[in-house]
Each structure stands twice: as structure tokens, then as C-alpha cells.
Amino acid sequence: MNEIRIFSPATVANVSCGFDVLGFCLDGIGDEMVVRISKNKGVKISKIEGYDLPIEAHLNVAGVSAQALIDDAKPDVGFEIEIYKKIKPGSGIGSSSASAAGSVVAINELLGRPYNKTQLTYFAMMGEAMASKSYHADNLAPGIFGGFTLVKSVEPLEILELPTPHNLYAVIIHPQIEIKTSEARALLPQKVNLKDATVQWANVGSLVHALHTNDYGLLSRSLNDIIVEPHRSKLIPFFDEIKQQTVKNGALGTGISGSGPSIFSLCEGLESATNIEKTMRDIYKTTGITFETYVSKINEDGIKVI
Amino acid sequence: MNEIRIFSPATVANVSCGFDVLGFCLDGIGDEMVVRISKNKGVKISKIEGYDLPIEAHLNVAGVSAQALIDDAKPDVGFEIEIYKKIKPGSGIGSSSASAAGSVVAINELLGRPYNKTQLTYFAMMGEAMASKSYHADNLAPGIFGGFTLVKSVEPLEILELPTPHNLYAVIIHPQIEIKTSEARALLPQKVNLKDATVQWANVGSLVHALHTNDYGLLSRSLNDIIVEPHRSKLIPFFDEIKQQTVKNGALGTGISGSGPSIFSLCEGLESATNIEKTMRDIYKTTGITFETYVSKINEDGIKVI
């Protein structure tokens, strides 16, 4: 195999209560990448379509993560990467992660899978770090592992694969405004009330239990974020209205996807998800802000060869 | 049935990362209580053996929790309670909880079980509140439900029953010094770093996942508390040495039981637990401080009729 084409899906990080640790993988929306073996060692980004991103490998997250893998594997060949970008950078659904993760998963396939998924997440984290200025795996892990993931720790890197209830759907609305991850991070308090933190870790524990027991009601009651959302939601127009109406109309929970501006809802069943998408669209239609919406089953496979 | 005798076990709250929310139930160490129906309405504590505690029902946690149940059930009879106290008050292994929970479970049995376990925990919480000046269920829930529990929220009260790995044992060392819960609470910071809180909720999520997947290694790696233990452990003589040596000798994890002074270790298998008990005893023998140790399988039944 000299060439591979993969689909690298969008992802939702944080998932309300699980700031910096929880994430899940979407379906239907994602980048495509073609990676081929080249006689010239190293990494070359030969094409980027969709959005304007650096073509220089050392300035592109997909190039940097690929180089991290290559530095470790030291293969006798190099790689050429074509990126067909569908996930808008800065959307809050893991655009840079999809690139960073996609290139290392593709190269790993071409090399005969020398690395496991945690190792691949590690290499991808090196690429992500260039974009976010810190080491995070909360968008990378769900892309590479699929389903719901919990980043137990970054150093050493440990990823837990959580079970995915079979009838769970996500709805995303992406208002086409830009929020930089660094800006969203700057809004966060450095200190939080112990009392609030306690509520938050009860919810994280409950959410993990809900996934294991397929308990949609408990999942719904766990999807609360009293620490981060009150700060970051201010950057997202009509967040409160979207949250209120979607929950009223049957969403299990609604929160900020990553650092925003995208908003996600989780829903039991496709019918509910379609209904929630309509609720979101009806609210945003009146705002004059351009937006996109997506309905997606939780993607248990993650990145895949197509 | 006019009279019932129950065993109300000791419990471990917090369980390292799960401050205020996690707990598990011990076996072998606990109070006994005899509760009998009386023609005189209300609650009467007719006997207390073991430790010096208020005999007036309205000053005794078992009396207050019983009264809370009675106020709701309005039975045509009253109840007499005998308490055979084995768990030393202030030991950190749920002494007041065992009394508060025991009386309501016993009365519920005598009345033909009108209440479910969450309702019983609620009544017991009314008794506990007298002792701890706040509403907590982290020791009550494991006594009433058995096994590992997570108090998802106090208002409304929601308790989750977590699975218990079958070969899991606890070792307790109880240094016979007094630490008041209020004193241990006063030591806590009101604010914590968001970064530390994030580590803590990753560990809570991991611990719940470890219990569901029977993963002793992950359980071990989740038994960390970077928020509360650094403050409270200062009150417990030789805590650091106990922790270091028990973990070195194969304990899955070691932490403060409740607000101390008791210290718990979790171990895989009885042999390891017995070995860890010896480690603890060897350290404390040299200190001149009186102490007790217990080895206990995790008690999946909780309070039971004997």
C-alpha cells in the first residue's frame, strides 16, 4: 500500500461537566486526507483544499504531528499529505485535531500499524500543541479511538474508552463567528470554588456511570457545567436561548462544544435529534448570523480508511 | 415483627479523589442496634453501650433521623432504640452515620418497608446534619446501599450504586486521636486551582470506569487526591509514611478515610490486604500512639438484619 485516503471526523470536547478530559466523536462531518509514501524523506503537505492553512509542514498541525511520528519511527521513506478540509478552523469541533490525528493515523496504516492508539494520540498532541499552545488530547482521543473518551492524564498519556449508548445522537450548531481557543481560555478563572468543583466531579462520575449503564436520564442530569460554561457562554450569541429551548424540547443536554462557538446537544434517538436541529435553526434564523447545523450519530469508529 | 436487630457497618467516605461524593461500605466493623415497636409514640433511646453519647432522642443522631422518618410516615406506634456502639465517634469511618442510618433502616423494616433506600438516606441525613452541621450523604449512602456509592447530588438527593470488584479489600488503621469533622473542614481551602480540579474530576471519572471494568490497575491510578489530602493529612501522624510504605508494598491506593484520623488502603485480594495491615501496624507500633486496624472485604450488602 503506497497511498491511503482517510476520513478524519469532527469531535466535541469537554461535554459540559468534563472540561479538558471528556470528548466524543461525530459522524458525517470531517476532513478527508490522502497520504502517500514518497521517496523523499520527511513530510510534505502537497495540497490543502477548503480553508487557507499553512502549506509548510513545520507550520501545519498535520505536518508537525506526522514529523513527531517520523522522528520516532525513522522510516526509510517520506510522506506526502493532501488535506481536504471540511471542518472550519476555529469552529470548536476539533478542526486542528482532525488534521493532527488524521495524518498520524494514515501514516501508521502505511507503515503497517507499528503504533497503538495512545501512541498515535501522543504524536498528534505534538501537532495540536502548535495550534493551542498547550498539550491537550480531549479532541484527539475521540477522533482516534471513536465514541466517548476520557483523557485520564496527559503526562503520562492515558486514554479511557467509555461505552457509547447505541441510540445517542449529537446535534451541532456552528455560528460562523470566530472564537480563538486562546481567547476562550483567557476567560477562565484560575481558581474555582471547592464546592462547585465537587458538584462538577460528581457530574463527571455520574456521566461515566450513565454511559456504562445506558441510562439516558442520568446522562441528562449529568450534563451540567457550573465551572466553565458560565464564563465562555458569554462569547456565544444566543447560547442561553439555544440551551433553554433545546432542553425544553427534549435534548438530554446542551453545552459548548470545546471552546465554542459551536454548541452541541445530545439526544436520545434520531427523531429527537432532528427536532432539536429544527429548534436550533429556528432560533438562529432570526439572528442574522450565518450558521451551519449537523445531526450525527455518535461515531464509534473514529478516523477510518475510505 | 415487633423487634429487630441490625448490623450497621462502618464506611469510608471520599475515597481519595471523590471528596464529598464517593464512599464504600466495610464489613466486620459496625454497630449493632435493636429497635422495637412501642405503644408510646415517638422515639426513645433506651440504651447506649460502648461510647458515651446523648441518650435524649432529639440530641442523638439515631433519634433525630428516626424522628424525621416518623414525621413523614406518621405511624400509630413509637419506637425504642438500643445502640451497641462499636465504631468510635470521631474515628473517620462513619460512626454517626452508622447510627443515623441504622435506626431508619430498622424502623423501615418494622413498618414493612414503605421507603426506598434513597428516602432512607434522606431521613438519615437529617440525623447526620446534627453531628456535622451540614447535609452529607457520603457515609450514609454506602451503609444503606452497600458497596461503592456516588452521591450525585444532595438536593435533590440522588445516589448511584457503583459496581464492586469482587476481590477488593480495604484495610483501615485508626489512630486513637480525635479530629473533629468541623476542624478538618475548616482546613480546606474555599478555592482550588481549576487545573487541580480538572485532574481530580479526571480521576473520579476514571475510578468509576475502573469499578465498571474491574480494572484494578486503573483503580490504583485513580486513587489520588491532590485537593483535600495535602491539607488534611497534616492532622494525621505518620500519614505520609503509611501512604508511602503501603503503596510500595502493593496497596492499590491509600488515603484519608472521611475527614480522618483513620487511613484506608484498598487492596486486590485478602493476602495483599493482610500484608498491608502488617505494614501499617509495623509503622504505628513504634509511634507510641494507640491504634486499631481492620481488614475488610468491601461489603456489598450494607446494613443488614441479624
XYZ file of C-alpha atoms in Angstrom:
612
model
C 0.000 0.000 0.000
C 1.531 3.269 -1.140
C -1.402 5.601 -0.711
C -4.333 5.870 1.668
C -7.424 8.066 1.905
C -8.968 8.613 5.288
C -11.949 10.353 6.853
C -11.000 12.286 9.988
C -14.160 13.266 11.858
C -15.049 16.324 13.882
C -15.223 15.877 17.660
C -16.794 17.513 20.678
C -14.522 18.150 23.667
C -15.446 18.922 27.290
C -19.044 17.608 27.054
C -20.358 20.039 29.688
C -19.020 18.734 33.028
C -15.830 17.171 31.646
C -13.699 20.236 30.919
C -10.362 19.204 29.408
C -10.998 15.463 29.859
C -14.170 14.235 28.101
C -14.912 14.100 24.399
C -16.952 12.268 21.779
C -16.675 11.656 18.056
C -19.069 12.884 15.358
C -20.034 11.255 12.087
C -20.782 12.807 8.729
C -18.695 15.906 9.279
C -14.947 15.590 8.965
C -11.906 16.188 6.807
C -10.560 13.883 4.171
C -6.850 13.351 3.789
C -4.768 11.463 1.253
C -1.345 10.352 2.429
C 1.151 8.659 0.149
C 4.602 7.247 0.574
C 7.303 9.312 -1.067
C 10.952 8.665 -1.859
C 11.827 11.985 -0.290
C 12.189 11.608 3.453
C 10.251 13.790 5.836
C 6.776 15.277 5.407
C 5.440 17.406 2.616
C 1.979 18.947 2.520
C 1.299 18.831 -1.203
C -2.251 20.214 -1.257
C -4.777 21.906 1.033
C -8.324 22.486 -0.141
C -11.221 24.090 1.714
C -9.543 26.546 4.032
C -6.443 28.673 3.933
C -3.887 26.959 6.166
C -0.076 26.897 6.133
C 1.301 24.551 3.492
C 4.733 24.457 5.167
C 4.820 21.141 7.038
C 6.503 22.590 10.118
C 3.732 25.220 10.443
C 0.825 22.850 9.795
C -0.541 20.693 12.660
C -0.827 17.677 10.346
C 2.809 18.165 9.331
C 4.063 18.616 12.883
C 2.253 15.536 14.210
C 3.442 13.490 11.226
C 7.000 14.638 11.867
C 6.718 13.589 15.548
C 5.780 10.075 14.438
C 8.538 10.001 11.829
C 11.125 11.174 14.364
C 10.227 8.124 16.424
C 9.726 5.532 13.671
C 12.609 6.689 11.460
C 11.208 5.068 8.302
C 13.297 4.862 5.129
C 10.653 6.807 3.249
C 8.815 10.108 3.491
C 5.162 11.117 3.180
C 3.100 13.481 1.085
C -0.147 14.731 2.549
C -3.181 16.189 0.804
C -5.735 17.799 3.087
C -9.361 18.268 2.023
C -10.515 20.478 4.869
C -14.228 20.428 5.613
C -14.154 21.414 9.298
C -13.761 25.167 9.545
C -10.796 26.205 11.699
C -11.939 27.811 14.957
C -15.361 26.173 14.871
C -14.956 24.384 18.201
C -15.481 20.917 16.800
C -11.862 19.853 16.632
C -10.679 21.215 13.283
C -6.961 21.227 14.090
C -7.294 17.907 15.935
C -8.800 16.240 12.873
C -5.741 17.274 10.841
C -3.233 16.357 13.553
C -4.827 12.980 14.227
C -5.592 12.157 10.609
C -2.010 12.378 9.385
C -0.575 10.109 12.076
C -3.332 7.506 11.748
C -2.794 7.434 7.966
C 0.987 7.140 8.228
C 0.606 4.414 10.854
C -1.551 2.453 8.392
C 1.000 2.897 5.611
C 3.775 1.660 7.925
C 1.806 -1.460 8.938
C 0.451 -0.167 12.244
C 3.555 -0.086 14.450
C 1.816 2.192 16.987
C -1.226 1.777 19.216
C -3.940 4.412 19.539
C -2.479 6.014 22.661
C 0.886 6.406 20.940
C -0.821 7.941 17.925
C -2.661 10.357 20.228
C 0.696 11.316 21.688
C 2.173 12.176 18.289
C -0.990 14.062 17.318
C -0.738 16.039 20.574
C 2.618 17.381 19.360
C 0.828 18.838 16.335
C -2.129 20.137 18.348
C 0.258 21.898 20.719
C 1.345 24.164 17.886
C -2.233 25.382 17.416
C -3.355 25.560 21.036
C -0.037 26.348 22.767
C -0.615 23.546 25.269
C -0.815 19.762 25.382
C -4.391 18.560 25.073
C -5.885 15.320 23.895
C -9.564 15.911 24.565
C -10.396 16.358 20.863
C -7.713 13.989 19.587
C -8.726 10.974 21.667
C -12.337 10.702 20.440
C -11.132 11.053 16.835
C -8.529 8.328 17.172
C -10.443 5.954 19.487
C -14.026 6.755 18.415
C -17.035 7.034 20.716
C -16.684 8.689 24.109
C -13.246 9.070 25.640
C -11.822 10.291 28.915
C -8.274 11.646 28.979
C -7.275 10.362 32.404
C -3.968 12.129 32.236
C -1.755 13.832 29.681
C 1.539 13.003 31.351
C 1.740 10.064 31.171
C -0.855 9.999 28.428
C -3.701 7.678 29.378
C -6.946 7.477 27.421
C -10.023 5.576 28.564
C -12.581 4.342 26.048
C -16.040 4.800 27.523
C -19.071 2.898 26.273
C -21.456 4.646 23.858
C -25.216 4.223 24.293
C -26.485 2.936 20.942
C -29.283 5.395 20.376
C -27.328 8.541 21.162
C -27.189 11.400 18.650
C -25.494 14.758 18.697
C -26.749 17.971 17.147
C -24.301 20.782 16.447
C -24.942 24.375 15.563
C -21.921 26.283 14.343
C -22.435 30.036 14.320
C -19.922 31.379 11.814
C -18.157 33.674 14.224
C -14.597 33.196 15.356
C -13.562 32.458 18.938
C -9.888 31.700 19.401
C -9.136 28.864 21.824
C -6.579 31.115 23.495
C -9.226 33.830 23.966
C -11.722 31.325 25.388
C -9.015 30.043 27.747
C -8.168 33.534 28.945
C -11.764 33.929 30.133
C -11.444 31.054 32.563
C -10.883 31.690 36.240
C -7.631 30.243 37.584
C -9.379 29.342 40.830
C -12.804 27.838 41.370
C -14.895 27.197 44.472
C -14.205 23.817 46.039
C -17.975 23.482 46.413
C -18.509 23.972 42.667
C -15.632 21.654 41.804
C -17.258 18.983 43.971
C -20.523 19.312 42.030
C -18.539 19.055 38.811
C -16.712 15.847 39.740
C -19.964 14.283 40.946
C -21.315 15.008 37.464
C -18.250 13.554 35.720
C -18.580 10.374 37.803
C -22.311 10.237 37.060
C -21.786 10.755 33.360
C -19.312 7.860 33.198
C -21.769 5.697 35.176
C -24.618 6.730 32.852
C -22.623 5.669 29.771
C -21.876 2.289 31.371
C -25.489 1.705 32.383
C -27.106 3.122 29.233
C -29.095 5.474 31.462
C -30.238 8.394 29.312
C -31.992 10.089 32.231
C -28.847 10.103 34.329
C -26.787 11.182 31.331
C -29.132 14.136 31.003
C -28.868 15.030 34.695
C -25.056 14.826 34.460
C -24.682 17.201 31.512
C -24.134 20.288 33.637
C -21.183 22.612 33.735
C -21.173 25.201 36.503
C -17.464 25.990 36.162
C -16.616 26.829 32.564
C -19.878 27.389 30.708
C -20.953 30.467 32.703
C -17.780 32.229 31.522
C -17.435 31.021 27.960
C -21.090 31.115 27.005
C -20.909 34.916 27.040
C -18.878 34.731 23.815
C -21.605 32.790 22.006
C -24.615 34.769 20.767
C -27.968 33.325 21.871
C -26.351 30.489 23.820
C -28.802 30.763 26.702
C -31.788 30.734 24.406
C -30.468 27.741 22.459
C -29.836 25.863 25.682
C -33.184 26.681 27.216
C -35.231 25.808 24.140
C -33.365 22.626 23.202
C -33.619 21.229 26.726
C -37.284 22.219 26.868
C -37.804 20.394 23.560
C -36.266 17.153 24.768
C -32.495 17.375 24.343
C -30.682 15.380 27.037
C -28.333 18.294 27.499
C -26.814 21.235 25.665
C -23.416 22.827 26.114
C -20.470 24.476 24.450
C -18.509 22.280 22.054
C -14.864 22.635 23.025
C -14.185 26.335 23.490
C -17.024 27.273 21.105
C -18.572 28.907 19.215
C -20.257 25.621 18.248
C -22.977 24.411 20.595
C -23.862 20.730 20.940
C -26.927 18.911 22.167
C -27.089 15.221 22.952
C -30.357 13.470 22.122
C -31.909 10.033 22.503
C -32.820 8.895 19.016
C -32.721 10.408 15.553
C -36.219 11.846 15.720
C -35.411 13.864 18.806
C -32.118 14.997 17.243
C -33.860 16.171 14.068
C -36.376 18.049 16.174
C -33.591 19.709 18.178
C -31.797 20.702 14.988
C -35.003 22.481 13.931
C -35.198 24.217 17.320
C -31.651 25.484 16.896
C -32.235 26.626 13.310
C -35.452 28.434 14.195
C -33.650 30.471 16.847
C -30.604 31.303 14.734
C -32.575 32.120 11.560
C -33.820 35.294 13.187
C -30.372 36.477 14.317
C -28.751 37.446 11.037
C -25.704 35.335 11.974
C -24.633 32.783 9.357
C -24.665 29.254 10.768
C -24.460 25.561 9.949
C -26.120 22.661 11.748
C -25.302 18.947 11.775
C -27.084 15.892 13.132
C -24.770 12.983 13.836
C -24.886 9.579 15.448
C -22.035 9.190 17.930
C -19.256 7.759 15.770
C -17.846 4.681 17.474
C -15.193 4.046 14.820
C -13.305 7.320 14.794
C -10.920 8.009 11.945
C -11.331 5.480 9.140
C -9.826 4.464 5.857
C -12.162 5.209 2.945
C -42.425 -8.424 63.820
C -42.105 -6.210 66.896
C -38.355 -6.130 67.312
C -35.394 -6.190 65.023
C -31.635 -6.396 65.469
C -29.426 -4.945 62.812
C -25.749 -4.598 61.992
C -24.850 -1.105 60.785
C -21.381 -1.150 59.254
C -18.599 1.400 59.214
C -17.988 3.200 55.925
C -15.227 5.080 54.153
C -16.161 8.419 52.578
C -14.305 10.474 49.947
C -12.105 7.578 48.701
C -9.202 9.869 47.724
C -10.371 11.699 44.595
C -14.091 11.682 45.437
C -14.307 14.319 48.160
C -17.898 14.619 49.410
C -19.301 12.242 46.803
C -17.726 8.768 46.867
C -17.901 6.143 49.603
C -17.734 2.416 50.251
C -19.012 0.052 52.900
C -16.902 -2.035 55.288
C -17.637 -5.432 56.783
C -16.820 -6.824 60.191
C -16.735 -3.479 61.938
C -20.029 -1.810 62.748
C -22.610 -1.021 65.386
C -25.466 -3.232 66.427
C -28.854 -1.766 67.138
C -32.075 -3.249 68.476
C -35.230 -1.389 67.556
C -38.652 -2.388 68.884
C -42.164 -1.128 68.409
C -43.561 0.654 71.411
C -47.057 1.778 72.376
C -45.661 5.205 73.220
C -45.434 7.300 70.083
C -42.189 8.985 69.099
C -38.646 7.743 69.596
C -36.932 6.716 72.785
C -33.264 5.742 73.051
C -33.490 3.160 75.814
C -29.863 2.042 75.982
C -26.440 3.033 74.646
C -23.458 0.773 75.221
C -19.885 1.251 74.083
C -19.445 5.002 73.985
C -20.836 7.943 75.879
C -23.427 9.564 73.610
C -26.588 11.591 74.340
C -29.491 9.355 75.366
C -32.028 12.117 74.637
C -33.540 11.224 71.280
C -33.525 14.785 69.969
C -29.777 15.085 70.697
C -28.829 11.691 69.285
C -28.320 11.258 65.514
C -30.177 7.920 65.576
C -33.071 9.600 67.368
C -33.175 12.606 65.032
C -33.097 10.505 61.867
C -35.784 8.175 63.293
C -37.929 11.193 64.117
C -37.546 12.508 60.547
C -38.897 9.203 59.227
C -41.715 9.152 61.797
C -42.702 12.721 60.958
C -43.222 11.576 57.401
C -44.756 8.127 57.997
C -46.905 9.115 60.981
C -47.228 5.553 62.284
C -49.677 4.707 65.101
C -46.804 3.391 67.199
C -43.493 4.581 68.550
C -40.004 3.041 68.668
C -37.434 2.158 71.295
C -33.822 2.032 70.205
C -30.882 0.261 71.838
C -27.474 1.176 70.465
C -24.476 -1.110 70.874
C -21.812 1.244 69.651
C -18.648 -0.378 68.316
C -17.475 2.375 65.968
C -15.694 5.028 67.981
C -17.128 8.512 67.438
C -14.696 10.746 65.551
C -12.812 7.827 64.024
C -13.454 8.873 60.424
C -15.200 5.661 59.442
C -18.768 6.886 59.685
C -19.642 6.432 63.344
C -22.523 8.907 63.435
C -23.689 7.749 60.000
C -23.954 4.166 61.190
C -26.279 5.292 63.990
C -28.307 7.640 61.797
C -28.702 5.111 59.010
C -29.228 2.099 61.279
C -32.266 3.471 63.075
C -34.154 4.402 59.906
C -33.369 1.129 58.136
C -34.575 -0.799 61.207
C -37.785 1.220 61.569
C -38.445 0.862 57.832
C -38.210 -2.926 58.252
C -40.601 -2.867 61.226
C -43.092 -0.796 59.207
C -42.995 -3.205 56.244
C -40.543 -1.232 54.072
C -42.620 1.760 52.979
C -39.478 3.664 51.919
C -36.787 3.040 49.316
C -33.070 3.372 50.026
C -32.796 6.937 48.757
C -35.656 8.026 51.006
C -33.999 6.305 53.945
C -30.763 8.093 53.159
C -32.685 11.360 53.189
C -34.079 10.736 56.681
C -30.667 9.616 57.915
C -29.176 12.818 56.512
C -31.413 14.784 58.886
C -29.754 12.964 61.792
C -26.258 13.311 60.354
C -26.778 17.045 59.931
C -26.976 17.406 63.700
C -23.482 15.941 64.065
C -21.783 17.519 61.064
C -23.748 20.799 60.784
C -24.290 20.196 57.081
C -26.172 17.834 54.787
C -23.966 14.999 53.653
C -24.709 11.511 52.448
C -21.250 10.262 51.549
C -21.046 7.960 54.586
C -24.781 7.224 54.756
C -25.188 6.018 51.187
C -22.612 3.194 51.311
C -24.106 1.989 54.629
C -27.646 1.918 53.275
C -26.925 0.747 49.709
C -23.774 -1.317 50.342
C -20.726 -1.445 48.069
C -19.446 1.703 46.389
C -21.762 4.680 46.052
C -21.626 8.065 44.425
C -23.769 10.855 45.813
C -24.634 12.587 42.549
C -26.412 15.376 44.346
C -27.788 16.145 47.782
C -30.613 18.399 46.602
C -32.395 16.603 45.118
C -30.834 13.575 46.754
C -29.595 11.146 44.125
C -27.426 8.148 44.931
C -25.720 5.955 42.335
C -24.795 2.369 43.141
C -21.436 1.620 41.557
C -20.218 -1.915 40.880
C -17.786 -3.506 43.336
C -14.860 -5.564 42.017
C -15.150 -8.964 43.706
C -11.655 -9.303 45.025
C -11.387 -5.859 46.576
C -10.435 -5.471 50.235
C -9.999 -2.472 52.474
C -7.522 -2.052 55.303
C -8.127 0.582 57.949
C -5.820 1.947 60.577
C -7.481 4.056 63.224
C -5.017 6.078 65.300
C -6.844 6.809 68.548
C -6.588 10.564 68.288
C -9.530 12.861 67.788
C -10.090 15.025 64.721
C -13.417 16.799 64.640
C -15.102 16.872 61.215
C -15.642 20.604 61.682
C -11.920 21.089 62.347
C -10.985 19.018 59.296
C -13.438 21.044 57.190
C -12.011 24.333 58.416
C -8.612 23.303 57.000
C -9.962 23.121 53.480
C -9.381 25.928 51.026
C -12.559 27.555 49.754
C -10.979 27.927 46.327
C -8.906 25.468 44.359
C -6.938 25.733 41.129
C -9.027 24.897 38.078
C -6.046 22.885 36.884
C -6.079 20.743 40.027
C -9.853 20.372 39.941
C -9.549 19.096 36.363
C -7.077 16.422 37.470
C -9.463 15.474 40.281
C -12.519 15.022 38.040
C -10.476 13.021 35.560
C -9.655 10.732 38.490
C -13.285 10.486 39.636
C -14.351 9.562 36.104
C -11.513 7.035 35.888
C -12.369 5.498 39.232
C -15.999 4.966 38.173
C -14.782 3.455 34.890
C -12.336 1.207 36.784
C -15.142 -0.132 39.006
C -17.275 -0.882 35.936
C -14.461 -2.615 34.103
C -12.963 -4.445 37.089
C -9.642 -2.796 36.294
C -7.530 -2.849 39.458
C -4.612 -1.088 37.773
C -6.769 1.828 36.708
C -8.444 1.889 40.114
C -4.990 2.243 41.609
C -4.004 5.050 39.244
C -7.279 6.862 40.049
C -6.865 6.826 43.826
C -5.234 10.239 44.009
C -6.365 13.326 45.842
C -4.438 16.499 45.118
C -7.102 18.813 46.559
C -8.026 17.720 50.076
C -5.410 15.240 51.240
C -2.473 17.676 51.192
C -4.335 19.804 53.776
C -5.968 17.201 55.986
C -3.113 14.735 56.091
C -1.189 17.189 58.273
C -3.552 16.311 61.122
C -2.742 12.619 60.921
C 0.548 11.480 62.452
C 2.732 9.415 60.116
C 0.242 9.681 57.254
C 2.942 10.165 54.629
C 4.941 7.207 55.874
C 1.846 4.970 55.958
C 0.940 6.019 52.440
C 4.408 5.589 51.039
C 5.026 2.174 52.585
C 1.588 0.701 51.866
C 1.718 1.725 48.216
C 5.279 0.435 47.973
C 4.072 -2.877 49.455
C 1.295 -3.342 46.922
C -1.757 -1.409 48.129
C -3.792 -0.108 45.177
C -4.056 3.209 46.953
C -4.050 4.802 50.381
C -5.891 7.865 51.602
C -7.720 9.538 54.442
C -10.973 7.867 55.463
C -13.565 10.631 55.609
C -12.028 13.522 57.488
C -9.663 11.210 59.370
C -7.858 10.266 61.520
C -8.462 6.798 60.070
C -6.442 5.919 56.985
C -7.639 3.390 54.406
C -5.897 1.307 51.812
C -7.615 -0.601 49.032
C -6.059 -3.930 48.069
C -6.577 -6.644 45.493
C -7.130 -9.858 47.446
C -7.056 -10.853 51.089
C -3.379 -11.786 51.097
C -2.349 -8.324 49.963
C -4.717 -6.744 52.489
C -3.278 -8.774 55.342
C 0.204 -7.786 54.257
C -0.777 -4.105 54.149
C -2.319 -4.358 57.614
C 1.058 -5.612 58.854
C 2.821 -2.703 57.126
C 0.523 -0.248 58.873
C 0.928 -1.923 62.267
C 4.709 -2.051 61.971
C 4.846 1.699 61.384
C 2.408 2.642 64.140
C 3.846 0.249 66.731
C 6.902 2.455 67.016
C 4.959 5.701 67.478
C 3.506 5.321 70.957
C 0.049 6.195 69.582
C -2.711 3.711 70.394
C -4.324 2.339 67.234
C -6.659 -0.286 65.820
C -6.518 -1.927 62.401
C -9.193 -3.750 60.413
C -9.139 -5.806 57.244
C -12.477 -5.952 55.456
C -13.934 -7.170 52.206
C -15.997 -4.450 50.567
C -19.452 -5.060 51.994
C -21.945 -5.191 49.138
C -24.981 -5.677 51.407
C -24.731 -2.647 53.670
C -26.872 -2.572 56.805
C -28.439 -5.940 57.471
C -30.870 -7.658 59.827
C -29.118 -10.119 62.114
